[in-house]
Short mmCIF file of C-alpha atoms in Angstrom, two decimals:
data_model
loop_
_atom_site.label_atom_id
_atom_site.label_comp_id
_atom_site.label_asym_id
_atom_site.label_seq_id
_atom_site.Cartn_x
_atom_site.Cartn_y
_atom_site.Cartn_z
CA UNK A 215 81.20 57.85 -46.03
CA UNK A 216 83.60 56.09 -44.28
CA UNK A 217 85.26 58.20 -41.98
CA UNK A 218 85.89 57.22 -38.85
CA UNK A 219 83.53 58.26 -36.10
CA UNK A 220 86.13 59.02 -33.66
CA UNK A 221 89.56 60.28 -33.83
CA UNK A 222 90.35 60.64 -29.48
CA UNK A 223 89.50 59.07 -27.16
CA UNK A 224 87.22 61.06 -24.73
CA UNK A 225 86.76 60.42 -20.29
CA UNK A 226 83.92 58.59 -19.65
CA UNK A 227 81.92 61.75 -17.60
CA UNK A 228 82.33 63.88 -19.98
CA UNK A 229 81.17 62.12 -23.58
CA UNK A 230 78.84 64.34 -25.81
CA UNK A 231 75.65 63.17 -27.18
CA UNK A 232 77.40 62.44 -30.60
CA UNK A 233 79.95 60.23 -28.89
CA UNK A 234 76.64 58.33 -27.28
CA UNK A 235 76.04 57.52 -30.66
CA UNK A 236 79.29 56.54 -31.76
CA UNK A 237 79.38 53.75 -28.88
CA UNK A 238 75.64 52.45 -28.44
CA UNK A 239 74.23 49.85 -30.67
CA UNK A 240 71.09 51.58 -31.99
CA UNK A 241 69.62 48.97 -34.20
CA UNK A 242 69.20 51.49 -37.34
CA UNK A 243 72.61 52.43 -36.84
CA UNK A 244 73.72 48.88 -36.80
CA UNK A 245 71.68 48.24 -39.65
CA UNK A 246 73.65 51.05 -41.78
CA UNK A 247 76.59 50.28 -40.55
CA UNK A 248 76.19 46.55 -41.91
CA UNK A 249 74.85 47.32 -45.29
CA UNK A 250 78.13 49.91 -45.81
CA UNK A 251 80.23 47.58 -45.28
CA UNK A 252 78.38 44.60 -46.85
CA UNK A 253 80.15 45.42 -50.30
CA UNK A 254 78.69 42.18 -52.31
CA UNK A 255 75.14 43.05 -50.49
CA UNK A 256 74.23 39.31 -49.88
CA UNK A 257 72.94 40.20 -46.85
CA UNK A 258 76.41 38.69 -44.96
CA UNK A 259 79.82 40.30 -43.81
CA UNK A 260 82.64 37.38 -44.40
CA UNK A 261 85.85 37.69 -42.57
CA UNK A 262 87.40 40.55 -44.37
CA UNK A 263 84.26 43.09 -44.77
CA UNK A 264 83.83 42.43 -41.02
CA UNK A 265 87.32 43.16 -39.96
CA UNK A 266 87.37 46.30 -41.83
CA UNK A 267 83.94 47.46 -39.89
CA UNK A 268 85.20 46.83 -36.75
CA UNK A 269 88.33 48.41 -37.35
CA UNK A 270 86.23 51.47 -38.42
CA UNK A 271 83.76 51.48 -35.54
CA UNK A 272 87.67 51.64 -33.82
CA UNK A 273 88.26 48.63 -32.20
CA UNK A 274 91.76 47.17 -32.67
CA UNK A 275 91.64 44.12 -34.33
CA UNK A 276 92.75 41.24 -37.58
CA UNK A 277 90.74 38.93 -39.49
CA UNK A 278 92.23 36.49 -37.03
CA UNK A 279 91.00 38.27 -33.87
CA UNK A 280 87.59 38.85 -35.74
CA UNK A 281 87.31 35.08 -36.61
CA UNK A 282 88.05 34.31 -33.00
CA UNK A 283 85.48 36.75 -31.64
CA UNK A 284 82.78 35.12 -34.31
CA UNK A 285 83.12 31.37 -32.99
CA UNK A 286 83.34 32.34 -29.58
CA UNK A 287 80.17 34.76 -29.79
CA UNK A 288 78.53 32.61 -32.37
CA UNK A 289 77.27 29.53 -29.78
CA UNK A 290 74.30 31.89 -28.53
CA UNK A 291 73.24 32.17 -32.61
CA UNK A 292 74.35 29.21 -34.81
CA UNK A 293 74.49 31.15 -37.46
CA UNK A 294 78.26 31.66 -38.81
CA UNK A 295 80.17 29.61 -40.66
CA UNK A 296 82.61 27.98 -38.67
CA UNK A 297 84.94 27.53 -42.10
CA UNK A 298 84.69 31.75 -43.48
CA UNK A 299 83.05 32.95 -40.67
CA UNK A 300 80.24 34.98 -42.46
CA UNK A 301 78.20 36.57 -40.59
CA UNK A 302 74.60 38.02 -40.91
CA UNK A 303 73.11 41.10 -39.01
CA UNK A 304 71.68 39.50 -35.81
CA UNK A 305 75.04 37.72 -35.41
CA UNK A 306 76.89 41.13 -36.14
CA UNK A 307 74.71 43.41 -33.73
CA UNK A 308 75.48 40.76 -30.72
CA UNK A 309 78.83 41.34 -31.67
CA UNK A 310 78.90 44.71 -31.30
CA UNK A 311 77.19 44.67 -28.10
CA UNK A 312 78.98 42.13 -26.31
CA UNK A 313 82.99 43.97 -27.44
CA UNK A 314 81.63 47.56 -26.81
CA UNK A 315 80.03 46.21 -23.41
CA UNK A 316 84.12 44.12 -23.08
CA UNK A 317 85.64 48.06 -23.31
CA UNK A 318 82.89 49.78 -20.93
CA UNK A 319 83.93 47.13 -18.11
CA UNK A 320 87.95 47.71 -19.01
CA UNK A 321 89.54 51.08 -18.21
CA UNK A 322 91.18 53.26 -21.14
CA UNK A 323 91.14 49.14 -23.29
CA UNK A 324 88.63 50.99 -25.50
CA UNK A 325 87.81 54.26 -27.45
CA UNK A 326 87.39 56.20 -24.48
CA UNK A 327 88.92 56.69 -20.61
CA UNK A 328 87.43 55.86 -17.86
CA UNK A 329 88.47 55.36 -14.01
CA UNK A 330 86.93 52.77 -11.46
CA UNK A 331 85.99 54.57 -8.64
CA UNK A 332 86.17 50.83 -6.65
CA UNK A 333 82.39 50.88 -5.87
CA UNK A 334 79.18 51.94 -8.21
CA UNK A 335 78.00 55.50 -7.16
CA UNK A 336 74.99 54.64 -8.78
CA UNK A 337 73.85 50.96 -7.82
CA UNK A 338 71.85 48.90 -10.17
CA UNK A 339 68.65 46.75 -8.93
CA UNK A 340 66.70 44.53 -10.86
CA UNK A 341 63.11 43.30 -10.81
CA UNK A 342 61.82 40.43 -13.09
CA UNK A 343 58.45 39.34 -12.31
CA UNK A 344 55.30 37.94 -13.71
CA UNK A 345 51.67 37.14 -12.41
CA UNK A 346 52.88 34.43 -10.01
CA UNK A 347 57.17 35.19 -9.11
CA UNK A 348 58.88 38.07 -8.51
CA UNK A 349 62.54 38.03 -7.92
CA UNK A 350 64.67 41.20 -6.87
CA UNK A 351 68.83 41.24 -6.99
CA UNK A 352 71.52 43.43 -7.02
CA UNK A 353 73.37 42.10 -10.20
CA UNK A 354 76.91 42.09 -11.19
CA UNK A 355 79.05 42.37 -13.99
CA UNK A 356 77.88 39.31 -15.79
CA UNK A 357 74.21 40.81 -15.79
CA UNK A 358 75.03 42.88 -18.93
CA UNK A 359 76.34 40.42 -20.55
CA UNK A 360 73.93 37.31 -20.09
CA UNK A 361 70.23 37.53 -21.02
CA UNK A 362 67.61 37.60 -19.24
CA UNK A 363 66.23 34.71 -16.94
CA UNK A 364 63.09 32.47 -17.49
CA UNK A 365 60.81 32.64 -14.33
CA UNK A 366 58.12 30.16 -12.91
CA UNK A 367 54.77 29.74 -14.30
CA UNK A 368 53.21 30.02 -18.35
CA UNK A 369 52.89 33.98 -18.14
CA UNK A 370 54.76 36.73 -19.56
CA UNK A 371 57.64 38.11 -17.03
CA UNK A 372 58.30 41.79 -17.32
CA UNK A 373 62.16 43.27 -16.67
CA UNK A 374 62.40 46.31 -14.04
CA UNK A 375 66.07 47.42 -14.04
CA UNK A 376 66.45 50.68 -11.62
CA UNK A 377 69.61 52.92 -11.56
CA UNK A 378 69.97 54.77 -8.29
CA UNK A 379 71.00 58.47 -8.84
CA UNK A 380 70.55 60.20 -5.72
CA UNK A 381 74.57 60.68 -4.96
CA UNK A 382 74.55 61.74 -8.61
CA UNK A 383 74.31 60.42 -12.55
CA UNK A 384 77.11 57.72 -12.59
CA UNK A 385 77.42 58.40 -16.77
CA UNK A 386 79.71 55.39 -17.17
CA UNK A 387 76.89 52.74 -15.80
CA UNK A 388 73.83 54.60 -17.95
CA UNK A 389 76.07 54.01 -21.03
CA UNK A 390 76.48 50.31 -20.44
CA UNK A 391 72.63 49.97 -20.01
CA UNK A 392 72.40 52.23 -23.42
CA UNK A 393 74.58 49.65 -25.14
CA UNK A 394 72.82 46.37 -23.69
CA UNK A 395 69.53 47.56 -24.53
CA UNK A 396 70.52 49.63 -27.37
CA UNK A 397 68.98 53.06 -25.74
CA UNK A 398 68.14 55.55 -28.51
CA UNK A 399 70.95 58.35 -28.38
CA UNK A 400 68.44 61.03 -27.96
CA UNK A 401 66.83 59.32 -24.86
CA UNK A 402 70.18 59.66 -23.13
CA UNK A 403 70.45 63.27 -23.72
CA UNK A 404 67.36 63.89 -22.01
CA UNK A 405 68.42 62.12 -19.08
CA UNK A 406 71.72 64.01 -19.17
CA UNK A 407 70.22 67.07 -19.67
CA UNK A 408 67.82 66.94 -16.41
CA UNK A 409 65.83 69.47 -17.62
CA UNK A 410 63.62 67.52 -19.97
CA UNK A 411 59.26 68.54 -19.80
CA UNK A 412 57.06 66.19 -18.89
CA UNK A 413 56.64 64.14 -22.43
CA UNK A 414 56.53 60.60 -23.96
CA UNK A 415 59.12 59.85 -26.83
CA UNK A 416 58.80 56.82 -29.09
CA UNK A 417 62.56 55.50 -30.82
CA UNK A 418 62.15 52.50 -33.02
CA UNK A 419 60.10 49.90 -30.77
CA UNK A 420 60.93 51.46 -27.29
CA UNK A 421 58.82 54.10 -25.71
CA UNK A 422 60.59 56.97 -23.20
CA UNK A 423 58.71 58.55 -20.38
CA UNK A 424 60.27 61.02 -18.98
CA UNK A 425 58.34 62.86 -15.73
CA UNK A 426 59.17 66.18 -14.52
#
């Protein structure tokens, strides 16, 4: 079916689990999403089948917005056609990251409301490290948008990103970590819910602990 997912636009605190879904980037979802709109299935979206699913998945925009997205996005991939602009599903799930993550940093410009309360209530800190570096910051904006540093030395660096919660669940900055590291819908729920038992959870290739 190809009903929209959405017809309001809900605030930002108070989003149900099924509007979670709606707005992260599950890579399943994605997947489905691709193939319904794919309507030749040659494993590509040109120009007009992409238009059509972004328009569905309700952002506001024309084949000639769309194309301009595409080229812009396209110099982390390689892989559109700078002529038609087809697409393939890598290409189109960094799309879809990169605009929903464009709305969560741009009050009521998306398919929900939110309001900047002029600071983060809940801070985010961020660990990389390996057997030989480890580097701490405090990111900014551009951290959920840019991917993730090399470090020093030949071993494999590991990615600790903490969201302080002790004034409180700041909703709006959990859902832009669901969308840049496409967060299983369910997982969210049970850290809405705050009354989840001890248990581990497995979604696609990511493992949730959650510790009571």
């Amino acid at each position: 079916s190809r009903a929209s997912p959405m017809a309001h636009k809900p605030l930002a605190d108070e989003l149900t689990v099924c509007e979670y879904c709606t707005l992260t980037g599950e890579s399943r979802r994605v997947e489905r999403i691709f193939a319904l709109f794919d309507e030749d299935e040659d494993g590509l979206l040109d120009i007009d089948e992409l238009q059509k699913a972004l328009v569905w998945l309700g952002f506001k925009v024309n084949q000639d917005a769309a194309k301009e997205v595409v080229l812009y996005l396209d110099t982390d991939f390689g892989s559109a056609d700078s002529h038609t602009c087809v697409i393939d599903l890598e290409l189109f799930e960094h799309m879809l990251k990169q605009m929903r993550l464009a709305e969560l940093f741009t009050p009521s410009g998306g398919m929900f409301q939110w309001q900047s309360p002029g600071v983060d209530t809940c801070p985010i800190s961020v660990c990389d490290y390996n057997v030989e570096v480890c580097r701490v910051s405090e990111p900014g904006q551009d951290f959920y948008f840019r991917r993730r540093p090399s470090l020093q030395g030949r071993s494999h660096s590991v990615r600790w990103v903490h969201l302080e919660a002790a004034q409180g669940l700041d909703r709006l900055n959990l859902l832009r970590l669901a969308v840049k590291y496409n967060l299983h819908p369910l997982s969210i729920k049970d850290v809405l819910d705050n009354r989840t038992a001890t248990k581990v959870d497995r979604y696609g290739s990511n493992y949730v602990v959650s510790v009571d």
